[in-house]
Amino acid sequence: MTGTNSKKGRVVIVSGPSGVGKSTICKEILKKLDYVSLSISVTTRPKSEAEIDGQDYWFISEEDFRERIEKGLLLEYAEVFGHMYGTPKDKVDEELRAGKVVILEIDVQGAIKARVVFPDAAMVFILPPSAKDLAERLNNRGREAGDVAEERLNGASAEIAAAWQYYQHMVINEDLQQAVNECVQIIEKTGTET
Ligand code: 5GP
């Protein structure tokens, strides 16, 4: 597996329940910190209309995904809500070698695996201000059908419960800019730790 000690870069893991606003927060962080890059995952999930291949995810077939696992090309991978998601290893390694802070926006299962590879990784979990708020955001997002949205909402409580055990940083996304600023502070602090 990929080593970390010789690398100048740092990994920051960002997780949170579906609909909490992780992607928006990560995109805002990128605008504020030029030394941060966001890992683009591969997934077997179908692309929604609003998404762009190679920007939001690399959308690939199950066969392609299996091949990447066999060839050891994924840093971590997990099945989330019936689809496979994984972090491409080569790109993360490249960015770390260039001294970047690389954000992995991944689920809790994947985060636990990534933490084994990168023990120094900062782990940030984004929380909604309330369960009701999360339900509203998921429904308003309109990306998934009602039953899928419900499955994701049900999964949120288990993920939040696990998060208290594994994550050092919990950030509540009530006000977007405040949540972004908190994440920026965490990253800046992470960058200066040895
Ligand atoms: P979505 O389908 O809403 O884009 O993502 C569903 C879940 O999969 C989210 O919790 C997201 O963080 C997670 N996810 C996205 N990419 C990866 C990845 O590469 N690895 C893992 N383990 N989870 C991922």
Coordinates of N, CA and C and ligand atoms in Angstrom, one line a residue:
M1 N 0.8 -1.2 0.0 CA 0.0 0.0 0.0 C 0.9 1.3 0.0
T2 N 0.2 2.4 -0.3 CA 1.0 3.6 -0.4 C 1.5 4.1 1.0
G3 N 2.8 4.4 1.0 CA 3.4 4.9 2.2 C 3.1 6.4 2.4
T4 N 3.4 6.9 3.6 CA 3.0 8.3 3.8 C 4.2 9.1 4.3
N5 N 5.1 8.4 5.0 CA 6.1 9.2 5.8 C 7.0 10.0 5.0
S6 N 7.4 9.6 3.8 CA 8.3 10.3 3.0 C 7.6 11.5 2.3
K7 N 6.3 11.6 2.4 CA 5.6 12.6 1.6 C 5.5 13.9 2.3
K8 N 5.5 15.0 1.5 CA 5.3 16.3 2.1 C 3.8 16.6 2.3
G9 N 3.1 16.0 1.4 CA 1.6 16.4 1.4 C 0.9 15.8 2.5
R10 N -0.4 16.2 2.6 CA -1.2 15.7 3.7 C -2.6 15.2 3.1
V11 N -3.2 14.3 3.8 CA -4.5 13.9 3.3 C -5.6 14.4 4.4
V12 N -6.6 14.9 3.8 CA -7.8 15.3 4.7 C -9.0 14.6 4.2
I13 N -9.6 13.8 5.1 CA -10.8 13.1 4.8 C -12.0 13.8 5.2
V14 N -12.9 14.0 4.2 CA -14.2 14.7 4.5 C -15.3 13.7 4.3
S15 N -16.1 13.5 5.3 CA -17.3 12.6 5.2 C -18.5 13.3 5.8
G16 N -19.6 12.7 5.6 CA -20.9 13.2 6.1 C -22.0 12.6 5.4
P17 N -23.2 12.7 6.0 CA -24.4 12.0 5.3 C -24.7 12.7 4.0
S18 N -25.4 11.9 3.1 CA -25.8 12.4 1.8 C -26.7 13.6 2.0
G19 N -26.4 14.6 1.3 CA -27.3 15.8 1.3 C -26.8 16.9 2.3
V20 N -25.7 16.6 3.0 CA -25.3 17.5 4.1 C -24.5 18.7 3.5
G21 N -24.1 18.6 2.2 CA -23.4 19.7 1.6 C -21.9 19.5 1.5
K22 N -21.4 18.3 1.5 CA -19.9 18.0 1.5 C -19.3 18.6 0.2
S23 N -19.9 18.3 -0.9 CA -19.3 18.6 -2.2 C -19.2 20.2 -2.3
T24 N -20.3 20.9 -1.9 CA -20.3 22.3 -1.9 C -19.1 22.9 -1.0
I25 N -19.0 22.3 0.2 CA -18.0 22.8 1.1 C -16.6 22.5 0.5
C26 N -16.4 21.3 -0.1 CA -15.1 21.0 -0.7 C -14.8 22.0 -1.8
K27 N -15.7 22.3 -2.6 CA -15.5 23.2 -3.8 C -15.1 24.6 -3.3
E28 N -15.8 25.0 -2.2 CA -15.5 26.3 -1.6 C -14.1 26.3 -1.0
I29 N -13.7 25.2 -0.4 CA -12.3 25.1 0.2 C -11.3 25.3 -0.9
L30 N -11.5 24.6 -2.1 CA -10.6 24.7 -3.2 C -10.4 26.1 -3.7
K31 N -11.5 26.9 -3.6 CA -11.4 28.3 -4.1 C -10.5 29.1 -3.1
K32 N -10.5 28.7 -1.8 CA -9.8 29.5 -0.8 C -8.3 29.1 -0.7
L33 N -8.0 27.8 -0.9 CA -6.7 27.3 -0.6 C -6.1 26.7 -1.9
D34 N -5.1 27.4 -2.5 CA -4.6 26.9 -3.8 C -3.8 25.6 -3.7
Y35 N -3.3 25.3 -2.5 CA -2.5 24.1 -2.3 C -3.3 22.8 -2.0
V36 N -4.7 23.0 -2.1 CA -5.5 21.9 -1.8 C -6.1 21.3 -3.1
S37 N -6.1 20.0 -3.2 CA -6.7 19.4 -4.4 C -7.7 18.3 -3.9
L38 N -8.7 18.1 -4.8 CA -9.8 17.2 -4.4 C -9.7 15.9 -5.2
S39 N -9.6 14.8 -4.6 CA -9.5 13.5 -5.3 C -10.9 13.2 -6.0
I40 N -10.8 12.8 -7.2 CA -12.0 12.5 -8.0 C -12.1 10.9 -7.9
S41 N -13.2 10.5 -7.3 CA -13.4 9.0 -7.1 C -14.0 8.4 -8.4
V42 N -13.8 7.1 -8.5 CA -14.5 6.3 -9.5 C -15.7 5.7 -8.9
T43 N -16.8 5.6 -9.7 CA -18.0 5.0 -9.1 C -18.8 4.2 -10.2
T44 N -19.5 3.2 -9.7 CA -20.4 2.5 -10.7 C -21.8 3.1 -10.6
R45 N -22.0 4.1 -9.8 CA -23.3 4.7 -9.7 C -23.6 5.4 -11.0
P46 N -24.9 5.4 -11.5 CA -25.2 6.1 -12.7 C -25.1 7.6 -12.5
K47 N -24.6 8.3 -13.6 CA -24.4 9.7 -13.5 C -25.8 10.4 -13.5
S48 N -25.9 11.4 -12.7 CA -27.2 12.2 -12.8 C -27.0 13.3 -13.8
E49 N -28.1 13.9 -14.2 CA -28.0 14.9 -15.4 C -27.0 16.0 -15.1
A50 N -27.0 16.4 -13.8 CA -26.2 17.6 -13.5 C -24.7 17.3 -13.3
E51 N -24.4 16.0 -13.3 CA -23.0 15.7 -13.0 C -22.2 15.6 -14.3
I52 N -20.9 15.8 -14.1 CA -19.9 15.8 -15.3 C -18.9 14.7 -15.0
D53 N -18.8 13.8 -16.0 CA -17.8 12.7 -15.9 C -16.4 13.3 -15.8
G54 N -15.6 12.9 -14.9 CA -14.2 13.4 -14.7 C -14.1 14.6 -13.9
Q55 N -15.3 15.2 -13.5 CA -15.3 16.3 -12.6 C -15.9 16.0 -11.3
D56 N -17.1 15.4 -11.3 CA -17.8 15.0 -10.1 C -17.3 13.6 -9.7
Y57 N -17.2 12.7 -10.6 CA -16.7 11.4 -10.5 C -16.2 10.9 -11.8
W58 N -15.5 9.8 -11.8 CA -15.3 9.1 -13.1 C -16.3 8.0 -13.0
F59 N -17.3 8.0 -13.9 CA -18.4 7.0 -13.9 C -17.9 5.8 -14.8
I60 N -17.8 4.7 -14.1 CA -17.2 3.5 -14.8 C -18.1 2.3 -14.6
S61 N -17.9 1.2 -15.4 CA -18.7 0.0 -15.3 C -18.2 -0.8 -14.1
E62 N -19.1 -1.8 -13.8 CA -18.7 -2.7 -12.6 C -17.5 -3.5 -13.0
E63 N -17.4 -3.9 -14.3 CA -16.3 -4.7 -14.8 C -15.0 -3.9 -14.6
D64 N -15.0 -2.6 -15.1 CA -13.9 -1.8 -15.0 C -13.5 -1.6 -13.5
F65 N -14.5 -1.4 -12.6 CA -14.2 -1.2 -11.2 C -13.5 -2.5 -10.6
R66 N -14.0 -3.6 -11.0 CA -13.4 -4.9 -10.5 C -12.0 -5.0 -10.9
E67 N -11.8 -4.7 -12.2 CA -10.4 -4.7 -12.7 C -9.4 -3.8 -11.9
R68 N -9.9 -2.6 -11.6 CA -9.1 -1.7 -10.9 C -8.8 -2.2 -9.5
I69 N -9.7 -2.9 -8.9 CA -9.5 -3.5 -7.5 C -8.4 -4.6 -7.7
E70 N -8.6 -5.5 -8.7 CA -7.6 -6.5 -8.9 C -6.2 -6.0 -9.2
K71 N -6.1 -4.9 -9.9 CA -4.8 -4.4 -10.3 C -4.2 -3.5 -9.1
G72 N -5.0 -3.4 -8.1 CA -4.5 -2.6 -6.9 C -4.4 -1.1 -7.2
L73 N -5.3 -0.6 -8.1 CA -5.3 0.8 -8.4 C -6.1 1.7 -7.5
L74 N -6.8 1.0 -6.6 CA -7.6 1.9 -5.7 C -7.0 1.9 -4.3
L75 N -7.0 3.1 -3.7 CA -6.5 3.3 -2.4 C -7.4 2.7 -1.3
E76 N -8.7 2.9 -1.6 CA -9.7 2.3 -0.8 C -10.9 2.2 -1.6
Y77 N -11.9 1.4 -1.3 CA -13.1 1.3 -2.0 C -14.2 0.8 -1.0
A78 N -15.4 1.1 -1.3 CA -16.5 0.6 -0.5 C -17.8 0.6 -1.3
E79 N -18.7 -0.2 -0.9 CA -20.1 -0.2 -1.5 C -20.9 0.7 -0.6
V80 N -21.5 1.7 -1.3 CA -22.4 2.6 -0.6 C -23.7 2.7 -1.3
F81 N -24.8 2.4 -0.6 CA -26.1 2.4 -1.1 C -26.2 1.6 -2.5
G82 N -25.6 0.5 -2.5 CA -25.7 -0.4 -3.6 C -24.8 -0.2 -4.8
H83 N -23.9 0.8 -4.7 CA -23.0 1.1 -5.8 C -21.6 1.2 -5.2
M84 N -20.6 0.9 -6.1 CA -19.2 0.9 -5.7 C -18.6 2.3 -5.9
Y85 N -17.8 2.7 -4.9 CA -17.1 4.0 -4.9 C -15.6 3.7 -4.5
G86 N -14.6 4.3 -5.2 CA -13.3 4.1 -4.9 C -12.4 5.3 -5.2
T87 N -11.3 5.3 -4.4 CA -10.3 6.4 -4.6 C -9.1 6.0 -5.5
P88 N -8.9 6.6 -6.6 CA -7.7 6.2 -7.5 C -6.4 6.6 -6.8
K89 N -5.6 5.6 -6.7 CA -4.3 5.7 -5.9 C -3.3 6.6 -6.6
D90 N -3.1 6.5 -7.9 CA -2.0 7.2 -8.6 C -2.1 8.7 -8.5
K91 N -3.3 9.2 -8.7 CA -3.5 10.6 -8.7 C -3.3 11.2 -7.2
V92 N -3.7 10.5 -6.2 CA -3.5 11.0 -4.8 C -2.0 11.0 -4.6
D93 N -1.3 9.9 -4.9 CA 0.1 9.9 -4.7 C 0.9 11.0 -5.4
E94 N 0.4 11.3 -6.7 CA 1.0 12.3 -7.4 C 0.9 13.7 -6.7
E95 N -0.3 14.0 -6.3 CA -0.6 15.3 -5.6 C 0.2 15.4 -4.3
L96 N 0.3 14.3 -3.6 CA 1.0 14.3 -2.3 C 2.5 14.6 -2.6
R97 N 3.0 13.9 -3.6 CA 4.4 14.2 -3.9 C 4.7 15.6 -4.3
A98 N 3.6 16.3 -4.9 CA 3.8 17.7 -5.2 C 3.5 18.6 -4.0
G99 N 3.3 18.0 -2.8 CA 3.2 18.7 -1.6 C 1.8 19.2 -1.3
K100 N 0.8 18.7 -2.1 CA -0.5 19.2 -1.9 C -1.2 18.6 -0.7
V101 N -2.3 19.3 -0.2 CA -3.2 18.7 0.7 C -4.3 18.1 -0.2
V102 N -4.5 16.8 0.0 CA -5.5 16.1 -0.9 C -6.7 15.8 -0.1
I103 N -7.9 16.3 -0.5 CA -9.1 16.0 0.2 C -9.7 14.7 -0.4
L104 N -10.0 13.7 0.4 CA -10.8 12.6 0.0 C -12.2 12.7 0.6
E105 N -13.2 12.9 -0.4 CA -14.6 13.0 0.1 C -15.2 11.7 0.0
I106 N -15.2 10.9 1.1 CA -15.5 9.5 1.0 C -16.4 9.1 2.2
D107 N -17.0 7.9 2.2 CA -17.8 7.5 3.3 C -17.0 7.0 4.5
V108 N -17.7 6.7 5.6 CA -17.0 6.3 6.8 C -16.2 5.0 6.6
Q109 N -16.8 4.0 6.0 CA -16.1 2.7 5.8 C -14.8 3.0 5.0
G110 N -14.9 3.8 3.9 CA -13.7 4.1 3.2 C -12.7 4.9 4.0
A111 N -13.2 5.8 4.8 CA -12.3 6.7 5.6 C -11.5 5.8 6.6
I112 N -12.1 4.8 7.2 CA -11.4 4.0 8.1 C -10.3 3.2 7.4
K113 N -10.5 2.8 6.2 CA -9.5 2.1 5.4 C -8.4 3.1 5.0
A114 N -8.8 4.3 4.6 CA -7.8 5.3 4.2 C -6.9 5.7 5.3
R115 N -7.5 5.7 6.5 CA -6.7 6.1 7.7 C -5.6 5.1 8.0
V116 N -5.8 3.9 7.6 CA -4.7 2.9 7.8 C -3.5 3.2 6.9
V117 N -3.9 3.7 5.6 CA -2.8 4.0 4.7 C -2.2 5.4 5.0
F118 N -3.0 6.3 5.5 CA -2.5 7.6 5.9 C -2.9 7.9 7.3
P119 N -2.1 7.4 8.3 CA -2.4 7.6 9.7 C -2.4 9.0 10.1
D120 N -1.7 9.9 9.4 CA -1.7 11.3 9.8 C -2.9 12.1 9.2
A121 N -3.8 11.4 8.5 CA -4.9 12.2 7.8 C -5.7 12.8 8.9
A122 N -6.1 14.1 8.6 CA -7.1 14.7 9.4 C -8.5 14.2 9.0
M123 N -9.4 13.9 9.9 CA -10.7 13.4 9.6 C -11.8 14.4 10.0
V124 N -12.5 14.9 9.0 CA -13.5 15.9 9.2 C -14.9 15.3 8.9
F125 N -15.8 15.4 9.8 CA -17.2 14.9 9.5 C -18.1 16.1 9.5
I126 N -18.9 16.2 8.4 CA -19.9 17.3 8.3 C -21.2 16.9 8.8
L127 N -21.8 17.6 9.7 CA -23.1 17.3 10.3 C -24.1 18.3 9.8
P128 N -25.4 17.8 9.7 CA -26.5 18.8 9.4 C -26.9 19.4 10.7
P129 N -27.5 20.6 10.7 CA -27.9 21.2 11.9 C -29.0 20.4 12.6
S130 N -29.8 19.6 11.9 CA -30.8 18.8 12.5 C -31.2 17.7 11.5
A131 N -31.9 16.6 12.0 CA -32.3 15.5 11.1 C -33.3 16.1 10.1
K132 N -34.2 17.0 10.6 CA -35.2 17.6 9.7 C -34.6 18.3 8.6
D133 N -33.6 19.1 8.9 CA -32.9 19.9 7.9 C -32.3 19.0 6.8
L134 N -31.7 17.8 7.3 CA -31.1 16.9 6.3 C -32.1 16.3 5.4
A135 N -33.3 15.9 6.0 CA -34.4 15.4 5.2 C -34.8 16.4 4.1
E136 N -34.9 17.6 4.5 CA -35.3 18.7 3.6 C -34.3 18.9 2.4
R137 N -33.0 18.9 2.8 CA -32.0 19.1 1.8 C -32.0 17.9 0.8
L138 N -32.1 16.7 1.3 CA -32.1 15.5 0.4 C -33.3 15.6 -0.5
N139 N -34.5 16.0 0.0 CA -35.7 16.0 -0.9 C -35.5 17.2 -1.9
N140 N -35.0 18.3 -1.4 CA -34.9 19.5 -2.3 C -33.9 19.2 -3.4
R141 N -32.9 18.4 -3.1 CA -31.8 18.1 -4.1 C -32.4 17.4 -5.3
G142 N -33.4 16.6 -5.0 CA -34.2 16.0 -6.1 C -33.3 15.1 -7.0
R143 N -32.2 14.7 -6.6 CA -31.3 13.9 -7.4 C -31.7 12.4 -7.5
E144 N -32.2 11.9 -6.3 CA -32.6 10.5 -6.2 C -34.1 10.4 -6.0
A145 N -34.6 9.2 -6.5 CA -36.0 8.9 -6.3 C -36.3 8.8 -4.8
G146 N -37.6 8.9 -4.5 CA -38.0 9.0 -3.0 C -37.5 7.9 -2.2
D147 N -37.5 6.6 -2.7 CA -37.1 5.5 -1.9 C -35.6 5.5 -1.7
V148 N -34.8 6.0 -2.7 CA -33.4 6.1 -2.6 C -33.0 7.2 -1.5
A149 N -33.8 8.3 -1.6 CA -33.6 9.4 -0.6 C -33.8 8.9 0.8
E150 N -34.9 8.1 0.9 CA -35.2 7.5 2.2 C -34.1 6.6 2.7
E151 N -33.6 5.8 1.8 CA -32.5 4.8 2.2 C -31.3 5.7 2.7
R152 N -31.0 6.7 2.0 CA -29.8 7.6 2.3 C -30.1 8.2 3.7
L153 N -31.3 8.6 3.9 CA -31.6 9.3 5.2 C -31.5 8.3 6.4
N154 N -31.9 7.1 6.1 CA -31.8 6.0 7.2 C -30.3 5.7 7.4
G155 N -29.5 5.7 6.4 CA -28.1 5.4 6.5 C -27.4 6.5 7.3
A156 N -28.0 7.7 7.3 CA -27.3 8.9 8.0 C -27.1 8.7 9.4
S157 N -28.1 8.1 10.1 CA -27.9 8.0 11.6 C -26.8 7.1 12.0
A158 N -26.7 6.0 11.2 CA -25.6 5.0 11.5 C -24.3 5.6 11.3
E159 N -24.2 6.4 10.2 CA -22.9 7.0 9.8 C -22.5 8.1 10.9
I160 N -23.5 8.8 11.3 CA -23.2 9.9 12.3 C -22.7 9.2 13.6
A161 N -23.4 8.1 14.0 CA -23.0 7.4 15.2 C -21.6 6.9 15.1
A162 N -21.2 6.3 14.0 CA -19.8 5.8 13.8 C -18.8 7.0 13.8
A163 N -19.3 8.1 13.2 CA -18.3 9.2 13.1 C -17.8 9.7 14.4
W164 N -18.6 9.7 15.5 CA -18.1 10.2 16.8 C -16.9 9.4 17.2
Q165 N -16.9 8.2 16.8 CA -15.8 7.3 17.2 C -14.5 7.6 16.5
Y166 N -14.6 7.9 15.2 CA -13.4 7.9 14.3 C -12.9 9.3 13.9
Y167 N -13.7 10.3 13.9 CA -13.4 11.6 13.4 C -12.9 12.5 14.5
Q168 N -11.8 13.3 14.2 CA -11.3 14.2 15.2 C -12.1 15.6 15.1
H169 N -12.7 15.9 13.9 CA -13.3 17.2 13.7 C -14.7 17.0 13.3
M170 N -15.7 17.6 14.0 CA -17.1 17.6 13.6 C -17.4 19.0 13.2
V171 N -18.0 19.2 12.0 CA -18.3 20.6 11.6 C -19.8 20.6 11.2
I172 N -20.5 21.5 11.8 CA -22.0 21.6 11.5 C -22.2 22.6 10.4
N173 N -22.9 22.1 9.4 CA -23.1 22.9 8.2 C -24.5 23.6 8.3
E174 N -24.5 24.6 9.2 CA -25.7 25.4 9.3 C -25.6 26.6 8.4
D175 N -24.4 27.3 8.5 CA -24.1 28.4 7.7 C -23.0 28.0 6.8
L176 N -23.2 28.0 5.5 CA -22.1 27.4 4.6 C -20.8 28.1 4.8
Q177 N -20.7 29.4 4.8 CA -19.4 30.1 4.9 C -18.7 29.8 6.2
Q178 N -19.5 29.7 7.3 CA -18.9 29.3 8.6 C -18.3 27.9 8.5
A179 N -19.1 27.0 7.9 CA -18.6 25.6 7.8 C -17.3 25.5 7.0
V180 N -17.3 26.3 5.9 CA -16.1 26.3 5.0 C -14.9 26.9 5.8
N181 N -15.2 28.0 6.5 CA -14.1 28.6 7.3 C -13.5 27.6 8.4
E182 N -14.4 26.9 9.0 CA -14.0 25.9 10.0 C -13.1 24.9 9.3
C183 N -13.5 24.4 8.2 CA -12.7 23.4 7.4 C -11.4 23.9 7.0
V184 N -11.4 25.2 6.5 CA -10.1 25.8 6.1 C -9.2 25.9 7.3
Q185 N -9.7 26.3 8.5 CA -8.8 26.3 9.7 C -8.2 25.0 10.0
I186 N -9.1 24.0 9.9 CA -8.6 22.6 10.2 C -7.5 22.2 9.2
I187 N -7.7 22.5 8.0 CA -6.7 22.2 6.9 C -5.4 23.0 7.2
E188 N -5.5 24.3 7.5 CA -4.3 25.1 7.7 C -3.5 24.6 8.9
K189 N -4.2 24.1 9.9 CA -3.6 23.6 11.1 C -2.9 22.3 10.8
T190 N -3.6 21.5 10.0 CA -3.1 20.1 9.6 C -1.8 20.3 8.8
G191 N -1.7 21.3 8.0 CA -0.6 21.6 7.1 C 0.7 21.9 7.9
T192 N 0.5 22.5 9.1 CA 1.7 22.9 9.9 C 2.1 21.9 10.9
E193 N 1.3 20.8 11.1 CA 1.7 19.8 12.1 C 2.7 18.9 11.4
T194 N 3.6 18.3 12.3 CA 4.6 17.4 11.7 C 4.2 16.0 12.0
Ligands
5GP1 P1 -23.1 10.2 -3.8 O1 -23.7 9.1 -4.6 O2 -24.1 11.0 -3.0 O3 -22.2 11.1 -4.7 O4 -22.1 9.5 -2.8 C1 -22.5 8.6 -1.9 C2 -21.5 8.3 -0.8 O5 -20.3 7.8 -1.3 C3 -21.1 9.6 -0.1 O6 -21.0 9.3 1.3 C4 -19.7 9.8 -0.6 O7 -18.9 10.5 0.4 C5 -19.2 8.4 -0.8 N1 -18.1 8.3 -1.7 C6 -17.8 9.0 -2.8 N2 -16.6 8.7 -3.3 C7 -16.1 7.7 -2.5 C8 -14.9 6.9 -2.6 O8 -14.1 7.0 -3.4 N3 -14.8 6.0 -1.6 C9 -15.7 5.8 -0.6 N4 -15.5 4.8 0.3 N5 -16.9 6.5 -0.6 C10 -17.1 7.4 -1.5

